[in-house]
CSV table of C-alpha atoms and ligand atoms in Angstrom, one decimal:
chain,number,residue,atom,x,y,z
A,1,UNK,CA,200.9,137.5,79.6
A,2,UNK,CA,198.1,135.9,81.4
A,3,UNK,CA,198.4,132.6,79.0
A,4,UNK,CA,201.7,132.1,80.1
A,5,UNK,CA,201.7,130.3,83.7
A,6,UNK,CA,198.5,129.0,82.1
A,7,UNK,CA,200.5,128.0,78.8
A,8,UNK,CA,204.2,127.1,81.1
A,9,UNK,CA,201.1,124.8,83.2
A,10,UNK,CA,200.0,123.1,79.9
A,11,UNK,CA,203.8,122.6,78.8
A,12,UNK,CA,204.4,120.5,82.0
A,13,UNK,CA,201.8,118.4,82.7
A,14,UNK,CA,202.6,117.3,78.9
A,15,UNK,CA,206.6,116.4,79.9
A,16,UNK,CA,205.8,114.7,82.7
A,17,UNK,CA,205.1,111.4,81.9
A,18,UNK,CA,208.3,111.9,80.4
A,19,UNK,CA,209.6,111.8,83.3
A,20,UNK,CA,211.4,115.1,82.4
A,21,UNK,CA,210.7,118.0,84.7
A,22,UNK,CA,211.6,121.8,84.0
A,23,UNK,CA,214.8,123.3,85.9
A,24,UNK,CA,214.4,126.4,85.7
A,25,UNK,CA,211.3,125.2,88.9
A,26,UNK,CA,213.8,124.5,91.0
A,27,UNK,CA,217.9,125.7,89.8
A,28,UNK,CA,217.1,127.6,93.0
A,29,UNK,CA,216.8,125.6,95.0
A,30,UNK,CA,219.2,123.3,93.3
A,31,UNK,CA,221.8,124.9,93.9
A,32,UNK,CA,221.5,127.3,96.9
A,33,UNK,CA,223.5,130.7,98.0
A,34,UNK,CA,224.0,128.5,100.7
A,35,UNK,CA,223.5,125.4,102.9
A,36,UNK,CA,220.2,125.5,103.4
A,37,UNK,CA,219.7,121.9,105.9
A,38,UNK,CA,216.8,120.8,106.6
A,39,UNK,CA,218.2,119.2,110.3
A,40,UNK,CA,217.7,121.2,112.7
A,41,UNK,CA,220.4,121.8,115.8
A,42,UNK,CA,218.8,119.4,119.1
A,43,UNK,CA,220.2,118.9,123.0
A,44,UNK,CA,219.7,115.4,124.3
A,45,UNK,CA,219.9,115.8,127.6
A,46,UNK,CA,221.4,112.0,129.6
A,47,UNK,CA,219.5,112.6,132.6
A,48,UNK,CA,216.2,112.1,130.5
A,49,UNK,CA,217.7,109.0,128.6
A,50,UNK,CA,219.5,107.2,131.5
A,51,UNK,CA,215.8,105.8,133.2
A,52,UNK,CA,214.6,105.4,129.5
A,53,UNK,CA,217.2,102.8,127.5
A,54,UNK,CA,217.4,100.9,131.5
A,55,UNK,CA,213.2,100.7,130.5
A,56,UNK,CA,214.8,98.7,127.5
A,57,UNK,CA,216.6,95.8,128.8
A,58,UNK,CA,213.3,95.3,130.7
A,59,UNK,CA,212.2,95.0,127.4
A,60,UNK,CA,214.7,92.1,124.5
A,61,UNK,CA,218.3,91.6,125.9
A,62,UNK,CA,220.7,93.1,123.9
A,63,UNK,CA,221.7,89.1,121.8
A,64,UNK,CA,217.6,89.6,120.5
A,65,UNK,CA,217.8,93.5,119.9
A,66,UNK,CA,221.6,92.7,118.7
A,67,UNK,CA,222.5,96.2,119.2
A,68,UNK,CA,220.2,97.5,121.8
A,69,UNK,CA,220.2,101.6,120.6
A,70,UNK,CA,217.4,104.6,120.9
A,71,UNK,CA,218.5,106.4,118.2
A,72,UNK,CA,219.3,110.7,118.4
A,73,UNK,CA,217.2,111.2,115.2
A,74,UNK,CA,217.1,114.8,114.0
A,75,UNK,CA,213.7,115.8,114.8
A,76,UNK,CA,213.8,118.0,111.8
A,77,UNK,CA,214.4,114.1,110.0
A,78,UNK,CA,212.2,112.1,111.5
A,79,UNK,CA,211.8,108.0,109.7
A,80,UNK,CA,215.1,108.7,109.0
A,81,UNK,CA,217.9,107.8,111.4
A,82,UNK,CA,220.0,110.8,111.0
A,83,UNK,CA,221.4,112.8,112.9
A,84,UNK,CA,222.0,114.5,110.1
A,85,UNK,CA,221.7,114.9,106.2
A,86,UNK,CA,225.1,112.5,106.5
A,87,UNK,CA,225.1,110.1,110.1
A,88,UNK,CA,224.0,108.8,111.9
A,89,UNK,CA,223.8,108.2,115.9
A,90,UNK,CA,223.0,106.7,118.5
A,91,UNK,CA,223.1,104.9,122.4
A,92,UNK,CA,223.8,101.7,123.4
A,93,UNK,CA,223.4,100.3,126.3
A,94,UNK,CA,224.9,96.6,127.2
A,95,UNK,CA,223.5,95.0,130.3
A,96,UNK,CA,225.9,92.7,132.5
A,97,UNK,CA,226.9,89.5,131.7
A,98,UNK,CA,224.9,90.7,127.6
A,99,UNK,CA,226.9,90.4,124.9
A,100,UNK,CA,225.9,91.6,120.4
A,101,UNK,CA,226.7,89.3,118.8
A,102,UNK,CA,229.4,89.3,115.9
A,103,UNK,CA,228.4,91.0,112.5
A,104,UNK,CA,230.5,93.3,110.3
A,105,UNK,CA,228.3,95.8,107.5
A,106,UNK,CA,230.3,98.0,105.2
A,107,UNK,CA,229.6,101.5,107.6
A,108,UNK,CA,232.5,102.6,109.7
A,109,UNK,CA,231.3,103.1,113.2
A,110,UNK,CA,232.7,104.8,116.4
A,111,UNK,CA,232.0,104.5,119.5
A,112,UNK,CA,232.7,107.2,122.5
A,113,UNK,CA,232.0,105.5,125.9
A,114,UNK,CA,229.3,108.3,128.2
A,115,UNK,CA,228.9,106.1,131.7
A,116,UNK,CA,230.0,102.8,133.1
A,117,UNK,CA,232.4,101.0,132.9
A,118,UNK,CA,233.2,96.3,132.3
A,119,UNK,CA,232.5,96.4,128.3
A,120,UNK,CA,234.4,95.1,125.5
A,121,UNK,CA,234.0,95.6,122.3
A,122,UNK,CA,236.1,93.4,120.0
A,123,UNK,CA,237.6,93.9,116.4
A,124,UNK,CA,239.1,92.6,114.0
A,125,UNK,CA,239.9,89.4,116.4
A,126,UNK,CA,241.3,91.6,119.2
A,127,UNK,CA,239.5,92.6,122.4
A,128,UNK,CA,240.0,95.8,124.2
A,129,UNK,CA,238.0,97.4,126.9
A,130,UNK,CA,235.5,99.8,126.9
A,131,UNK,CA,236.1,103.1,129.5
A,132,UNK,CA,234.8,106.0,129.8
A,133,UNK,CA,235.9,108.9,127.2
A,134,UNK,CA,237.8,106.3,125.8
A,135,UNK,CA,237.4,106.4,121.2
A,136,UNK,CA,236.7,102.9,119.6
A,137,UNK,CA,237.2,102.9,116.2
A,138,UNK,CA,234.7,99.9,113.7
A,139,UNK,CA,236.1,100.2,110.5
A,140,UNK,CA,234.2,99.7,107.1
A,141,UNK,CA,233.0,95.3,106.9
A,142,UNK,CA,235.7,94.8,109.9
A,143,UNK,CA,233.8,92.1,112.2
A,144,UNK,CA,232.9,93.4,115.6
A,145,UNK,CA,231.3,91.8,119.0
A,146,UNK,CA,230.3,93.3,122.1
A,147,UNK,CA,230.2,92.3,125.8
A,148,UNK,CA,230.0,93.0,129.5
A,149,UNK,CA,231.8,90.9,131.8
A,150,UNK,CA,232.2,93.9,134.4
A,151,UNK,CA,235.7,94.3,135.9
A,152,UNK,CA,237.6,92.8,139.5
A,153,UNK,CA,233.5,92.3,140.5
A,154,UNK,CA,232.1,94.9,140.0
A,155,UNK,CA,229.5,95.1,137.0
A,156,UNK,CA,227.9,97.9,135.8
A,157,UNK,CA,225.5,99.2,133.0
A,158,UNK,CA,227.7,100.4,129.7
A,159,UNK,CA,226.7,102.5,127.2
A,160,UNK,CA,228.2,104.0,124.3
A,161,UNK,CA,227.2,106.2,122.1
A,162,UNK,CA,227.5,105.2,118.4
A,163,UNK,CA,228.6,107.2,115.6
A,164,UNK,CA,227.7,105.1,111.9
A,165,UNK,CA,228.2,106.9,108.5
A,166,UNK,CA,224.6,105.0,107.9
A,167,UNK,CA,222.9,108.1,105.6
A,168,UNK,CA,226.3,108.5,103.0
A,169,UNK,CA,226.2,104.6,102.6
A,170,UNK,CA,222.5,105.0,102.0
A,171,UNK,CA,223.3,107.4,99.9
A,172,UNK,CA,225.5,106.0,97.7
A,173,UNK,CA,222.8,102.6,97.5
A,174,UNK,CA,226.8,101.1,98.7
A,175,UNK,CA,225.6,99.1,102.0
A,176,UNK,CA,227.0,95.4,102.0
A,177,UNK,CA,226.1,93.3,106.4
A,178,UNK,CA,226.4,90.0,107.4
A,179,UNK,CA,226.2,87.8,110.0
A,180,UNK,CA,229.8,86.1,111.6
A,181,UNK,CA,228.7,82.0,112.0
A,182,UNK,CA,229.7,82.1,116.3
A,183,UNK,CA,228.2,85.0,118.4
A,184,UNK,CA,231.5,86.6,120.0
A,185,UNK,CA,234.9,86.7,117.2
A,186,UNK,CA,237.9,83.8,118.6
A,187,UNK,CA,240.5,86.7,120.6
A,188,UNK,CA,243.5,86.5,118.1
A,189,UNK,CA,245.8,89.2,119.8
A,190,UNK,CA,246.6,89.8,122.9
A,191,UNK,CA,244.9,93.2,124.6
A,192,UNK,CA,246.8,96.3,124.3
A,193,UNK,CA,248.6,94.3,120.6
A,194,UNK,CA,247.6,97.6,118.0
A,195,UNK,CA,248.5,100.1,119.8
A,196,UNK,CA,251.7,99.3,121.5
A,197,UNK,CA,252.7,98.4,117.7
A,198,UNK,CA,250.5,102.1,116.3
A,199,UNK,CA,250.3,103.9,119.6
A,200,UNK,CA,253.3,105.6,120.2
A,201,UNK,CA,254.2,107.8,117.8
A,202,UNK,CA,256.2,104.5,116.4
A,203,UNK,CA,255.4,101.7,113.9
A,204,UNK,CA,256.4,97.9,112.7
A,205,UNK,CA,259.1,98.7,110.2
A,206,UNK,CA,257.7,96.2,107.4
A,207,UNK,CA,253.8,97.4,108.3
A,208,UNK,CA,254.0,99.8,105.1
A,209,UNK,CA,251.5,100.5,103.8
A,210,UNK,CA,248.9,103.1,105.4
A,211,UNK,CA,245.3,101.7,105.0
A,212,UNK,CA,242.0,104.2,105.2
A,213,UNK,CA,240.9,103.6,108.6
A,214,UNK,CA,243.6,103.8,111.2
A,215,UNK,CA,245.1,101.3,112.9
A,216,UNK,CA,244.3,102.4,116.4
A,217,UNK,CA,240.7,101.2,117.0
A,218,UNK,CA,240.7,102.4,120.6
A,219,UNK,CA,242.1,105.9,122.0
A,220,UNK,CA,242.1,106.1,125.6
A,221,UNK,CA,240.3,109.3,127.2
A,222,UNK,CA,243.9,109.8,130.1
A,223,UNK,CA,245.9,109.9,127.8
A,224,UNK,CA,244.3,112.9,124.9
A,225,UNK,CA,242.5,114.4,128.2
A,226,UNK,CA,246.7,114.2,129.3
A,227,UNK,CA,247.3,116.0,126.2
A,228,UNK,CA,244.6,119.0,126.6
A,229,UNK,CA,245.4,119.2,130.2
A,230,UNK,CA,249.1,120.4,129.2
A,231,UNK,CA,247.7,122.3,125.8
A,232,UNK,CA,245.7,124.4,128.9
A,233,UNK,CA,249.0,125.0,131.3
A,234,UNK,CA,251.5,125.8,128.5
A,235,UNK,CA,249.9,128.2,125.5
A,236,UNK,CA,246.6,130.2,125.3
A,237,UNK,CA,243.6,129.1,123.9
A,238,UNK,CA,241.6,128.7,120.4
A,239,UNK,CA,239.1,132.5,121.1
A,240,UNK,CA,236.9,130.2,119.0
A,241,UNK,CA,237.6,126.4,120.1
A,242,UNK,CA,239.4,126.4,123.3
A,243,UNK,CA,241.9,124.2,122.8
A,244,UNK,CA,240.9,121.1,120.1
A,245,UNK,CA,242.5,118.5,118.9
A,246,UNK,CA,242.0,115.8,116.3
A,247,UNK,CA,242.3,112.9,116.5
A,248,UNK,CA,244.6,110.7,113.7
A,249,UNK,CA,244.9,107.6,111.7
A,250,UNK,CA,249.0,107.4,113.2
A,251,UNK,CA,249.9,106.2,110.1
A,252,UNK,CA,248.6,109.0,107.7
A,253,UNK,CA,247.9,112.0,110.0
A,254,UNK,CA,244.3,112.4,108.1
A,255,UNK,CA,240.7,111.1,110.4
A,256,UNK,CA,240.9,108.2,111.6
A,257,UNK,CA,238.0,106.3,109.3
A,258,UNK,CA,237.9,107.9,105.6
A,259,UNK,CA,234.0,109.3,106.5
A,260,UNK,CA,234.3,110.5,110.0
A,261,UNK,CA,236.6,113.2,111.4
A,262,UNK,CA,236.8,113.7,115.3
A,263,UNK,CA,236.8,116.0,118.1
A,264,UNK,CA,238.1,115.7,122.4
A,265,UNK,CA,238.0,120.5,123.3
A,266,UNK,CA,238.5,121.6,126.3
A,267,UNK,CA,237.2,125.2,127.2
A,268,UNK,CA,238.6,126.6,129.8
A,269,UNK,CA,235.7,127.3,133.0
A,270,UNK,CA,234.6,131.2,132.3
A,271,UNK,CA,234.8,130.5,128.7
A,272,UNK,CA,232.8,132.8,126.2
A,273,UNK,CA,233.9,131.8,123.4
A,274,UNK,CA,233.5,134.1,119.3
A,275,UNK,CA,230.9,132.9,116.5
A,276,UNK,CA,232.4,130.0,114.1
A,277,UNK,CA,230.2,127.4,111.6
A,278,UNK,CA,231.3,125.1,108.8
A,279,UNK,CA,229.9,122.7,106.4
A,280,UNK,CA,230.6,119.5,108.0
A,281,UNK,CA,227.3,119.1,110.9
A,282,UNK,CA,228.9,117.6,114.1
A,283,UNK,CA,227.8,115.6,116.9
A,284,UNK,CA,228.7,117.1,120.9
A,285,UNK,CA,229.1,114.6,123.7
A,286,UNK,CA,230.0,116.4,126.9
A,287,UNK,CA,232.1,114.5,128.6
A,288,UNK,CA,233.2,117.6,130.9
A,289,UNK,CA,232.0,120.6,133.0
A,290,UNK,CA,228.3,122.3,132.5
A,291,UNK,CA,228.4,125.0,130.4
A,292,UNK,CA,225.8,126.8,126.6
A,293,UNK,CA,226.0,125.6,123.4
A,294,UNK,CA,224.2,128.7,121.9
A,295,UNK,CA,223.7,127.1,117.7
A,296,UNK,CA,221.9,129.2,115.2
A,297,UNK,CA,220.7,131.8,117.4
A,298,UNK,CA,219.9,128.8,119.9
A,299,UNK,CA,220.6,128.5,123.3
A,300,UNK,CA,221.2,124.7,124.6
A,301,UNK,CA,222.8,124.6,128.4
A,302,UNK,CA,225.0,120.8,128.1
A,303,UNK,CA,226.5,118.9,130.9
A,304,UNK,CA,228.4,115.6,131.0
A,305,UNK,CA,227.2,112.7,129.4
A,306,UNK,CA,224.7,115.1,127.5
A,307,UNK,CA,224.4,114.8,123.4
A,308,UNK,CA,224.0,117.5,120.8
A,309,UNK,CA,224.0,118.3,117.1
A,310,UNK,CA,225.4,121.7,114.5
A,311,UNK,CA,223.0,121.6,111.7
A,312,UNK,CA,225.9,122.2,109.0
A,313,UNK,CA,226.5,126.0,108.3
A,314,UNK,CA,224.8,126.7,112.5
A,315,UNK,CA,227.0,128.6,113.7
A,316,UNK,CA,228.1,127.4,116.8
A,317,UNK,CA,229.1,129.7,119.9
A,318,UNK,CA,230.4,127.6,123.0
A,319,UNK,CA,230.4,129.2,126.7
A,320,UNK,CA,231.8,126.8,129.6
A,321,UNK,CA,230.7,127.6,133.3
A,322,UNK,CA,233.0,125.7,134.6
A,323,UNK,CA,236.0,123.5,132.2
A,324,UNK,CA,234.5,121.1,129.8
A,325,UNK,CA,235.3,119.0,127.8
A,326,UNK,CA,233.7,118.6,123.9
A,327,UNK,CA,234.6,114.7,122.2
A,328,UNK,CA,233.1,115.1,118.2
A,329,UNK,CA,232.7,113.2,114.8
A,330,UNK,CA,231.7,115.1,111.5
A,331,UNK,CA,231.6,114.3,107.8
A,332,UNK,CA,234.9,116.2,107.5
A,333,UNK,CA,236.9,114.7,105.3
A,334,UNK,CA,234.8,113.2,103.2
A,335,UNK,CA,234.2,116.9,102.5
A,336,UNK,CA,237.8,117.7,102.4
A,337,UNK,CA,238.0,115.4,99.6
A,338,UNK,CA,235.3,116.6,97.6
A,339,UNK,CA,236.6,119.6,97.9
A,340,UNK,CA,234.6,121.4,99.5
A,341,UNK,CA,234.6,122.0,103.5
A,342,UNK,CA,233.7,125.0,104.4
A,343,UNK,CA,235.0,127.3,108.0
A,344,UNK,CA,234.9,130.7,109.3
A,345,UNK,CA,236.2,131.9,112.4
A,346,UNK,CA,233.2,135.0,113.1
A,347,UNK,CA,234.7,138.3,115.0
A,348,UNK,CA,232.0,139.0,117.3
B,1,1HN,C1,225.6,98.0,114.4
B,1,1HN,O1,227.2,97.3,113.9
B,1,1HN,C2,226.2,98.6,115.9
B,1,1HN,O2,227.8,96.7,115.8
B,1,1HN,C3,226.3,100.2,116.2
B,1,1HN,O3,227.5,97.7,117.4
B,1,1HN,C4,224.1,101.0,115.5
B,1,1HN,C5,223.5,100.7,113.5
B,1,1HN,C6,222.7,100.3,111.9
B,1,1HN,C7,223.8,99.5,112.2
B,1,1HN,C8,224.6,98.6,112.5
B,1,1HN,C9,227.2,98.1,116.6
B,1,1HN,C10,223.9,100.6,114.2
B,1,1HN,C11,224.5,99.6,113.8
């Protein structure tokens, strides 16, 4: 019997030059009984990051950097510029008077405004001013540039959380990008035009086709927050997630982007959630309130402007010391499209 392993080892040596490998040695790892993510839970404290972000403004301009971003890299996936296997996240800074030049790429992007007022982004010829808590979309292949001109004479640094499907596109080796001829796009429609056409549960009668990405590219915080406040008043909260709403593409009812779903949820003060888990790992940005996220048994105390990541299938339990509002995004629409998404709600 002792000869069997060595006979196998010899066999493996002989098939290797032909670029052949024995499946039976890898089968269990290739087809795990349940998800076994290399991604680990982590939290980034904004109080730690803000001074370092501001310091970066002395080292490089937004224009030279193209995008001045500190990437939130999963601690167990170093060198991959990824926060989960499928998603990228970073905190982007734009100082008063700066411009981040116009370009476009196949990767879809979302912005969630974390700090400061007075910046704008122009997406496909329409500009939108960014306020804290706003959720903004850059569709795949749409021209986009950013700037910070201040509001009413006030000017301050503006920071937002970028979420992109970069690792997903890289996985498919399907990435294209190009720079615009001009630094900033020509604005072609008045601010708020997309919102007027698609943001009120109505659509222009002669606009028939739904595209993969929502035609609304800015979802202002005050409207989303108001919806949560009304639910809080009118109905009991979910024992796992509080009151949680998903953002939609109004033309399809589906996620705002083909690759990323986004959510806003409210946890009442004193909320002590039950455990749930899902196959879509998610990135959370804390908008309001302090609390704790218990992720795979590890406790992370959070406060406003912090970011944390919940890996695929990691049990998550949320607690709120104060009234808490969380924004989050994940790759759920991709998993649903291929029919593999799973979610369970446990009774602790
Ligand atoms: C990008 O275009 C932006 O447009 C932000 O603000 C982050 C990360 C990688 C590649 C492109 C932006 C990005 C990015």
